[in-house]
PDB file of C-alpha atoms and ligand atoms in Angstrom:
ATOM      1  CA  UNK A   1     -28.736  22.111  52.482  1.00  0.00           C
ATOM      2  CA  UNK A   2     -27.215  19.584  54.742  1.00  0.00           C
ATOM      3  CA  UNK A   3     -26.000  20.489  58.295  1.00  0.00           C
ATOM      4  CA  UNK A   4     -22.010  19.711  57.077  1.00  0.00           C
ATOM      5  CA  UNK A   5     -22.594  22.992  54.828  1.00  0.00           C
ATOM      6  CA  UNK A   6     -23.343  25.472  57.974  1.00  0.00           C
ATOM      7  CA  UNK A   7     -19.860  25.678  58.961  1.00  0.00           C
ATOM      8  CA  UNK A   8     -18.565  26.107  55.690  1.00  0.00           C
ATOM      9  CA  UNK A   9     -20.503  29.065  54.520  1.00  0.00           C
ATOM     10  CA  UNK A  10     -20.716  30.506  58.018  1.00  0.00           C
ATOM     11  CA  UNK A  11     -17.095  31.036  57.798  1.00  0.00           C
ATOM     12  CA  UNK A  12     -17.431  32.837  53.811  1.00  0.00           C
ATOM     13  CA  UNK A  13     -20.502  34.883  54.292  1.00  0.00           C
ATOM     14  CA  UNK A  14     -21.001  37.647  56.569  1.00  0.00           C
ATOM     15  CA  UNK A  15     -23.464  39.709  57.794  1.00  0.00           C
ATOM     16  CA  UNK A  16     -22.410  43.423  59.020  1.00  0.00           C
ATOM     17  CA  UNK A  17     -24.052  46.482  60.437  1.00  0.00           C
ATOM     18  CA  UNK A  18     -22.228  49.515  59.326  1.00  0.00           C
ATOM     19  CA  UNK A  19     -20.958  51.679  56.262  1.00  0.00           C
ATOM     20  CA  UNK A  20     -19.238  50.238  53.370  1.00  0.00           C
ATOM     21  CA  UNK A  21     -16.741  52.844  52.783  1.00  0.00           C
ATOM     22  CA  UNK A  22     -14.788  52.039  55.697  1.00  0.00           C
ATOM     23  CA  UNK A  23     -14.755  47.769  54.923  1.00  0.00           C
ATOM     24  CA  UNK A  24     -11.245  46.756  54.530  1.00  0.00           C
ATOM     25  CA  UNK A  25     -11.401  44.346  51.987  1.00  0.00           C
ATOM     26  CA  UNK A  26     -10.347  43.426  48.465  1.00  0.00           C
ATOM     27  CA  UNK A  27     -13.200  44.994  46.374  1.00  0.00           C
ATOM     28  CA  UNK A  28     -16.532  47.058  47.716  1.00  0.00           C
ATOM     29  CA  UNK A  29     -19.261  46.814  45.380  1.00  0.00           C
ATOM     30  CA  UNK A  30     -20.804  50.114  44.437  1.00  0.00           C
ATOM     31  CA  UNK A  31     -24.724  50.035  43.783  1.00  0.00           C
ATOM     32  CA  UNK A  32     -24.518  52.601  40.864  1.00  0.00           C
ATOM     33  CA  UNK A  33     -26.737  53.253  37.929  1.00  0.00           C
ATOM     34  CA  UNK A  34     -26.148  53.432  34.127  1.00  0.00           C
ATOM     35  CA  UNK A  35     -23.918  56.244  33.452  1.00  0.00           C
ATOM     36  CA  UNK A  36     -21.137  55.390  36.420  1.00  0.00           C
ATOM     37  CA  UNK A  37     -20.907  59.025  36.947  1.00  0.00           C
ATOM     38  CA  UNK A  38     -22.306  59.011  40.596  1.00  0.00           C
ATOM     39  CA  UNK A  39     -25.368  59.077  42.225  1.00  0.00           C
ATOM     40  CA  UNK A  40     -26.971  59.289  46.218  1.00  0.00           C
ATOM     41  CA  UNK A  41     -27.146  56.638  48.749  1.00  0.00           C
ATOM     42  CA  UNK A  42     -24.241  54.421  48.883  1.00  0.00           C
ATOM     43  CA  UNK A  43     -22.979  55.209  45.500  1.00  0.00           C
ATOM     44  CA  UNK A  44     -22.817  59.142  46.581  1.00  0.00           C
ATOM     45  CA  UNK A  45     -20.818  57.720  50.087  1.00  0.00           C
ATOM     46  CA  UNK A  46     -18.294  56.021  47.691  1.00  0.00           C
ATOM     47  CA  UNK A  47     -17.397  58.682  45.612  1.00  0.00           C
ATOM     48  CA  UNK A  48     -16.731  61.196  48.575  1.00  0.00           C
ATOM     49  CA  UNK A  49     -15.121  58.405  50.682  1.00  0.00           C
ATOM     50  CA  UNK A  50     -12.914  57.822  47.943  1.00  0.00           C
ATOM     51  CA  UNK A  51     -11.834  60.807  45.945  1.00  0.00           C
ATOM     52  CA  UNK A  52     -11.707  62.506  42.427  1.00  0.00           C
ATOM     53  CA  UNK A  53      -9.966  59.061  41.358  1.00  0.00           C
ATOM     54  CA  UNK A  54     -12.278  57.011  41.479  1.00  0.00           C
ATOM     55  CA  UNK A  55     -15.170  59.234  39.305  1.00  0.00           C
ATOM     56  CA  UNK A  56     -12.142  59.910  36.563  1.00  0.00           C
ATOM     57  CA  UNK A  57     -11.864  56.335  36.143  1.00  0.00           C
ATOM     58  CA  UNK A  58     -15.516  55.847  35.824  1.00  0.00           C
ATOM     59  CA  UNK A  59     -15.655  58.451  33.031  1.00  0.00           C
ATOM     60  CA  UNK A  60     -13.609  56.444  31.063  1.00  0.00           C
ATOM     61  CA  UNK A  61     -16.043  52.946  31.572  1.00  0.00           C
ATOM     62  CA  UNK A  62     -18.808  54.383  29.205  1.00  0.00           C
ATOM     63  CA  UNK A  63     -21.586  53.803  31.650  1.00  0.00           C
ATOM     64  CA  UNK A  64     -23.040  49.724  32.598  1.00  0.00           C
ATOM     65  CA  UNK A  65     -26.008  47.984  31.979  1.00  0.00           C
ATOM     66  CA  UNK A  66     -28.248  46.923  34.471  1.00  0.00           C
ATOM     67  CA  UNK A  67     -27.076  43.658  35.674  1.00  0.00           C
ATOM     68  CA  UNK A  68     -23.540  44.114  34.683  1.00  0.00           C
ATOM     69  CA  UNK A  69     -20.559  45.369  36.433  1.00  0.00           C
ATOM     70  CA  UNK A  70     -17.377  46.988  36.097  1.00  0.00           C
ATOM     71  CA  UNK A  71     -14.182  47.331  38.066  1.00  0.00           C
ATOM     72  CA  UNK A  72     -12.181  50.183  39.034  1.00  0.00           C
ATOM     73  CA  UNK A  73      -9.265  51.254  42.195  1.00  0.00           C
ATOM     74  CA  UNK A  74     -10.581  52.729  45.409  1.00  0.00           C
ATOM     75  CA  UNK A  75      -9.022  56.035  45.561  1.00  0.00           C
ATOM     76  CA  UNK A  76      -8.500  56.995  49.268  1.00  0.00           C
ATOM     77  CA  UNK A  77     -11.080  54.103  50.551  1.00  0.00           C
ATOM     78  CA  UNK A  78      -9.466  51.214  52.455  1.00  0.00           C
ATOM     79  CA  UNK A  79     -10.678  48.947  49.878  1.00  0.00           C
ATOM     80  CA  UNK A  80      -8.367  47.725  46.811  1.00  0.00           C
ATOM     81  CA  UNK A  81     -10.935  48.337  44.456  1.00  0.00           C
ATOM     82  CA  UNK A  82     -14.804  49.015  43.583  1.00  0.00           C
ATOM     83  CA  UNK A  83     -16.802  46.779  41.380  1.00  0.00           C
ATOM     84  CA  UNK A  84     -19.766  48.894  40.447  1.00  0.00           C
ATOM     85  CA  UNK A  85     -22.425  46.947  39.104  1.00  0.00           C
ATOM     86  CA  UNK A  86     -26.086  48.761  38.553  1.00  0.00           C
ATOM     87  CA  UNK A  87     -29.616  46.588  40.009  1.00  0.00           C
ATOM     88  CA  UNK A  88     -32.348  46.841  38.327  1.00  0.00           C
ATOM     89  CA  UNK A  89     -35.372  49.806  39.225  1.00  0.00           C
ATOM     90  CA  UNK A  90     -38.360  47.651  40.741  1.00  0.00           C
ATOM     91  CA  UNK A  91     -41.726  47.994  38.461  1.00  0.00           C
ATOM     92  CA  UNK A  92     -43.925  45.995  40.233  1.00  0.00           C
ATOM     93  CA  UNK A  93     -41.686  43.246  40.110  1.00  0.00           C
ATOM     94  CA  UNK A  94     -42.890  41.944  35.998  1.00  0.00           C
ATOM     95  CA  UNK A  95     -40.195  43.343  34.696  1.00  0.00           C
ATOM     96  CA  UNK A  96     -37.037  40.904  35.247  1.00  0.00           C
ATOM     97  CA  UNK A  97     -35.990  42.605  38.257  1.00  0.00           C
ATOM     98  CA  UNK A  98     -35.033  39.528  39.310  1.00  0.00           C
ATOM     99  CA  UNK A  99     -32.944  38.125  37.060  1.00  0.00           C
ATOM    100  CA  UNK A 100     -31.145  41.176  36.681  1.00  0.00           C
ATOM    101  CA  UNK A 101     -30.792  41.682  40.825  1.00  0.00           C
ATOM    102  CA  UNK A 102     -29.202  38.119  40.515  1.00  0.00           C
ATOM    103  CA  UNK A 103     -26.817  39.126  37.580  1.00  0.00           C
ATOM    104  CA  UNK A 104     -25.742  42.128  39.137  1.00  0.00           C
ATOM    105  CA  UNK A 105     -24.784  39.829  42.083  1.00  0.00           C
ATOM    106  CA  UNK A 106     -23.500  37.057  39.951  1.00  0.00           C
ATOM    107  CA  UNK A 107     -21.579  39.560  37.524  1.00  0.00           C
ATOM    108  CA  UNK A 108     -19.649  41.351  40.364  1.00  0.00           C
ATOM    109  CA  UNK A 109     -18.919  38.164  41.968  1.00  0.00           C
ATOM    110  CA  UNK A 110     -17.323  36.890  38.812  1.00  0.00           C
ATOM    111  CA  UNK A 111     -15.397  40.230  38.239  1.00  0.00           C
ATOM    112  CA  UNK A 112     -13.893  39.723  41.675  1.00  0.00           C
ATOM    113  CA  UNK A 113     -12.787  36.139  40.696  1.00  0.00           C
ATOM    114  CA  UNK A 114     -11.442  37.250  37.496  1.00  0.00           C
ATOM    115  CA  UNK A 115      -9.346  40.011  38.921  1.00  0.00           C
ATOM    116  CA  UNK A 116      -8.295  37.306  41.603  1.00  0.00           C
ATOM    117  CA  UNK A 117      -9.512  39.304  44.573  1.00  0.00           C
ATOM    118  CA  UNK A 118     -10.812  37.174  47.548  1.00  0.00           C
ATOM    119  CA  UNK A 119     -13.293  39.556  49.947  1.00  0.00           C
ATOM    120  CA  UNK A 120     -15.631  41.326  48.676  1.00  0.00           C
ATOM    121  CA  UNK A 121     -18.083  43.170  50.332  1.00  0.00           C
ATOM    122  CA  UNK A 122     -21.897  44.473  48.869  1.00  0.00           C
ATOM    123  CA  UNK A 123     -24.481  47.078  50.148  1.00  0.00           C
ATOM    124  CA  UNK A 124     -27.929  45.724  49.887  1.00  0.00           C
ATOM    125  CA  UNK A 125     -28.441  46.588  45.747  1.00  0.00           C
ATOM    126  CA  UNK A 126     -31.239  48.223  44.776  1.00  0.00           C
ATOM    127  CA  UNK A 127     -33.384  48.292  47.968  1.00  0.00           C
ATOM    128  CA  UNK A 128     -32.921  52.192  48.703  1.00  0.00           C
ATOM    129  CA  UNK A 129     -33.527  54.656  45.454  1.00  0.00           C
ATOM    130  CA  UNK A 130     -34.130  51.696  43.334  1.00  0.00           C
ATOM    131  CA  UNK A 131     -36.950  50.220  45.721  1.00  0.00           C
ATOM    132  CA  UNK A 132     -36.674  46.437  45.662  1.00  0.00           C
ATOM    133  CA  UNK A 133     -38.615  45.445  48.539  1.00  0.00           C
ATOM    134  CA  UNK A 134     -36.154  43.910  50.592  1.00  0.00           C
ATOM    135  CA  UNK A 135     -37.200  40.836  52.051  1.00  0.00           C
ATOM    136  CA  UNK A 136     -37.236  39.430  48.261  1.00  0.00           C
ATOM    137  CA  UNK A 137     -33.658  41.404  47.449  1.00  0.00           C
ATOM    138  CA  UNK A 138     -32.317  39.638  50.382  1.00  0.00           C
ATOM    139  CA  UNK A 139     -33.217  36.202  49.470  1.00  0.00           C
ATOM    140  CA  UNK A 140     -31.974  36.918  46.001  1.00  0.00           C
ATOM    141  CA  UNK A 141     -28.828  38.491  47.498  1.00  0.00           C
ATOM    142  CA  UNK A 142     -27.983  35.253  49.954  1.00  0.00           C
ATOM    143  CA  UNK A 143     -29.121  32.979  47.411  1.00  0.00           C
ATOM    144  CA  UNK A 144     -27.316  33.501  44.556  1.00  0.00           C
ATOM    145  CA  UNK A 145     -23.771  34.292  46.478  1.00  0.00           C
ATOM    146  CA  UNK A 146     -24.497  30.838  48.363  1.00  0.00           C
ATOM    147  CA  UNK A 147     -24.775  28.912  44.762  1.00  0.00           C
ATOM    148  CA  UNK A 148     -22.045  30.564  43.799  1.00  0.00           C
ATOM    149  CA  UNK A 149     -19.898  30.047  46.478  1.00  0.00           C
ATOM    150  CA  UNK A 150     -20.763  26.443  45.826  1.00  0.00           C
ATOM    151  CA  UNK A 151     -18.968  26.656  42.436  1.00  0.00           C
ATOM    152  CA  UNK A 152     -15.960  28.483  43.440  1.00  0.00           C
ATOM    153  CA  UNK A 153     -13.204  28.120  45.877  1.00  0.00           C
ATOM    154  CA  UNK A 154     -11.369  31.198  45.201  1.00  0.00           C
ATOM    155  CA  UNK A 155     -13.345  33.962  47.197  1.00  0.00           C
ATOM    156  CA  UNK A 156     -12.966  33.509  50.685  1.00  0.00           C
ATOM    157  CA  UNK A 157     -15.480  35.547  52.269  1.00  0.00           C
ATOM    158  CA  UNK A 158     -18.540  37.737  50.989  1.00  0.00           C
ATOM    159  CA  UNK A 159     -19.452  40.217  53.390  1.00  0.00           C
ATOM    160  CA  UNK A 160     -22.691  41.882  53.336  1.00  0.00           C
ATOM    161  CA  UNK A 161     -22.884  45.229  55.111  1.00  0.00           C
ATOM    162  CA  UNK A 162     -26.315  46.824  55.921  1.00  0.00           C
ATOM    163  CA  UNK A 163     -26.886  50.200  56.950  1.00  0.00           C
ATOM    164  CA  UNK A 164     -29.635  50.284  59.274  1.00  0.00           C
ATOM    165  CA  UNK A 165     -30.860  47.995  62.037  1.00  0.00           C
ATOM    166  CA  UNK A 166     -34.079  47.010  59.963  1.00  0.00           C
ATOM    167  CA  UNK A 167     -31.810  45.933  57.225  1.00  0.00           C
ATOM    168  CA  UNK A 168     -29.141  43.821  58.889  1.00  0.00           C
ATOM    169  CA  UNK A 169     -31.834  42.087  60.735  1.00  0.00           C
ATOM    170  CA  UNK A 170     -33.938  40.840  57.358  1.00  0.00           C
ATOM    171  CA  UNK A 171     -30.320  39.935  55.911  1.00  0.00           C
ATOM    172  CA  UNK A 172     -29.530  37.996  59.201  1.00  0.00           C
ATOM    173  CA  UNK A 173     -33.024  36.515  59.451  1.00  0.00           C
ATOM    174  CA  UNK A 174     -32.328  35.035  55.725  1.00  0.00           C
ATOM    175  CA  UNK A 175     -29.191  33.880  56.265  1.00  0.00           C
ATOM    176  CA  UNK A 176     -29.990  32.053  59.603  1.00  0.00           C
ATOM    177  CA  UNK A 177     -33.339  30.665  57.968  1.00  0.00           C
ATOM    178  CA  UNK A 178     -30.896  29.040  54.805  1.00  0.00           C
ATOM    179  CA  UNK A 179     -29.327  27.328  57.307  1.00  0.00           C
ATOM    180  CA  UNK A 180     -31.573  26.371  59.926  1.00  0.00           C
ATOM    181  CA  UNK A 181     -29.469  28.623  62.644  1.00  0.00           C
TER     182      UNK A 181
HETATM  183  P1  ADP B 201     -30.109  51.620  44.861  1.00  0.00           P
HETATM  184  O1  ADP B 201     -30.211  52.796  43.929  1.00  0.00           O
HETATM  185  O2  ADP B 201     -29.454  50.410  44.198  1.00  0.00           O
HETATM  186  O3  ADP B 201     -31.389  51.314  45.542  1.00  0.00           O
HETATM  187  P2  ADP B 201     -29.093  53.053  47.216  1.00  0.00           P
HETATM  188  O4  ADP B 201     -27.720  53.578  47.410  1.00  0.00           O
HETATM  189  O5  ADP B 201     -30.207  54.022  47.123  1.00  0.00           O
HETATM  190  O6  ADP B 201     -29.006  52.080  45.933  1.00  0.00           O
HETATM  191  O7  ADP B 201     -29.423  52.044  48.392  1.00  0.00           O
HETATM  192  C1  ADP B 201     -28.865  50.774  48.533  1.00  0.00           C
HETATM  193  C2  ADP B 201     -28.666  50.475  50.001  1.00  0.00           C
HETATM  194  O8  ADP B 201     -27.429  51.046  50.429  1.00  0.00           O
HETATM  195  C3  ADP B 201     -29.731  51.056  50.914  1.00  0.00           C
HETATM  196  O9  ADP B 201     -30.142  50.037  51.820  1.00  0.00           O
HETATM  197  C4  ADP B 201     -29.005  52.157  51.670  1.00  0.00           C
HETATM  198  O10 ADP B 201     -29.504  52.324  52.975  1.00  0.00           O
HETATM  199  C5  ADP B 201     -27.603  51.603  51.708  1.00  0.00           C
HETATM  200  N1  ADP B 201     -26.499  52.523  51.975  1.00  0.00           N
HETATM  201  C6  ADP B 201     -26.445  53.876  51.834  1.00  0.00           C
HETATM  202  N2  ADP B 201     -25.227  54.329  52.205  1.00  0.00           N
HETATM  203  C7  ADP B 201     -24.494  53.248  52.585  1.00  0.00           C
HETATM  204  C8  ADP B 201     -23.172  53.047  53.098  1.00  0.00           C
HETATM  205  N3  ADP B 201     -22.332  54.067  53.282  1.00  0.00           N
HETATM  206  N4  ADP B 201     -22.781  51.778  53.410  1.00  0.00           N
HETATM  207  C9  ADP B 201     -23.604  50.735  53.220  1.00  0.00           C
HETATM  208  N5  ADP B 201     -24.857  50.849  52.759  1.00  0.00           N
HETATM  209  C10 ADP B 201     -25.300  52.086  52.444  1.00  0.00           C
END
């Protein structure tokens, strides 16, 4: 990628330490799992950030595939609303865990642009529970939101927030190595 592009995407991607549930922004993506109906890890922090609300809604979405994603409010978060979108369970990594860890990136990304929202911000999908090691789920993360971004001007920023230390630092490292930083 030419130099022009750092400033560019520096300004639409970001890189945060912290915890999801308290990102101000237009959609948080939820990394669920097929039935919608609520889970541990981040997915658990959603639902009791956010209320009853949110789970009711979810009832009514009939579960998502792996690699898909679906939308619904935020309850009592400070979000707008959460796209929940499910990654894929690594096996090994033969098993198209990463196309689907791309779709489920892709799909909530194009969710957020069809319900015209314009920050969006995503845990690291499937990297806790789910095991993706995450030096490969990061490049896959930053990856496919940069190519997108390249195809849309609508979303303004994607903000990745990481949970630990460990994690923000491999998400950083990526980011910084895309663009020679
Ligand atoms: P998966 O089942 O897709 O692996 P997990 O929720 O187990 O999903 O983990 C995904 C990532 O979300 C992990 O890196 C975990 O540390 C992180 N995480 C857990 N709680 C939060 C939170 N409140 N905000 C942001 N990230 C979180």
């Amino acid at each position: 990628m030419g130099d022009n592009m750092n400033g560019y995407f520096n300004e639409r991607i970001k890189i945060i330490k912290g915890d999801i549930t308290k990102v101000k922004v237009d959609a948080i993506v939820n990394a669920a799992n097929n039935t919608l109906l609520g889970g541990g890890g981040v997915d658990g922090a959603i639902h009791k950030a956010g209320g009853k609300d949110i789970l009711k809604e979810c009832k009514s979405l009939g579960g998502c595939p792996t690699g898909e994603a679906k939308i619904t409010t935020a309850g009592k978060l400070p979000s707008k609303y959460v796209i929940h979108t499910v990654g894929p369970i690594y096996k090994g990594g033969n098993n198209k865990e990463r196309d689907l860890l791309k779709r489920a990136y892709e799909n909530s990304l194009k969710l957020a642009v069809k319900n015209n929202l314009k920050t969006i911000a995503f845990p690291s999908i499937s990297t806790g529970v789910y095991s993706y090691p995450i030096n490969k789920a990061s490049e896959i993360a930053i990856e496919t939101t940069v190519n997108f971004l390249e195809n849309n001007h609508s979303i303004k920023k994607v903000i990745f927030v990481l949970f630990s230390n460990r994690d923000y630092r491999i998400y950083k490292g990526k980011l910084d190595e895309k663009f020679n930083d």
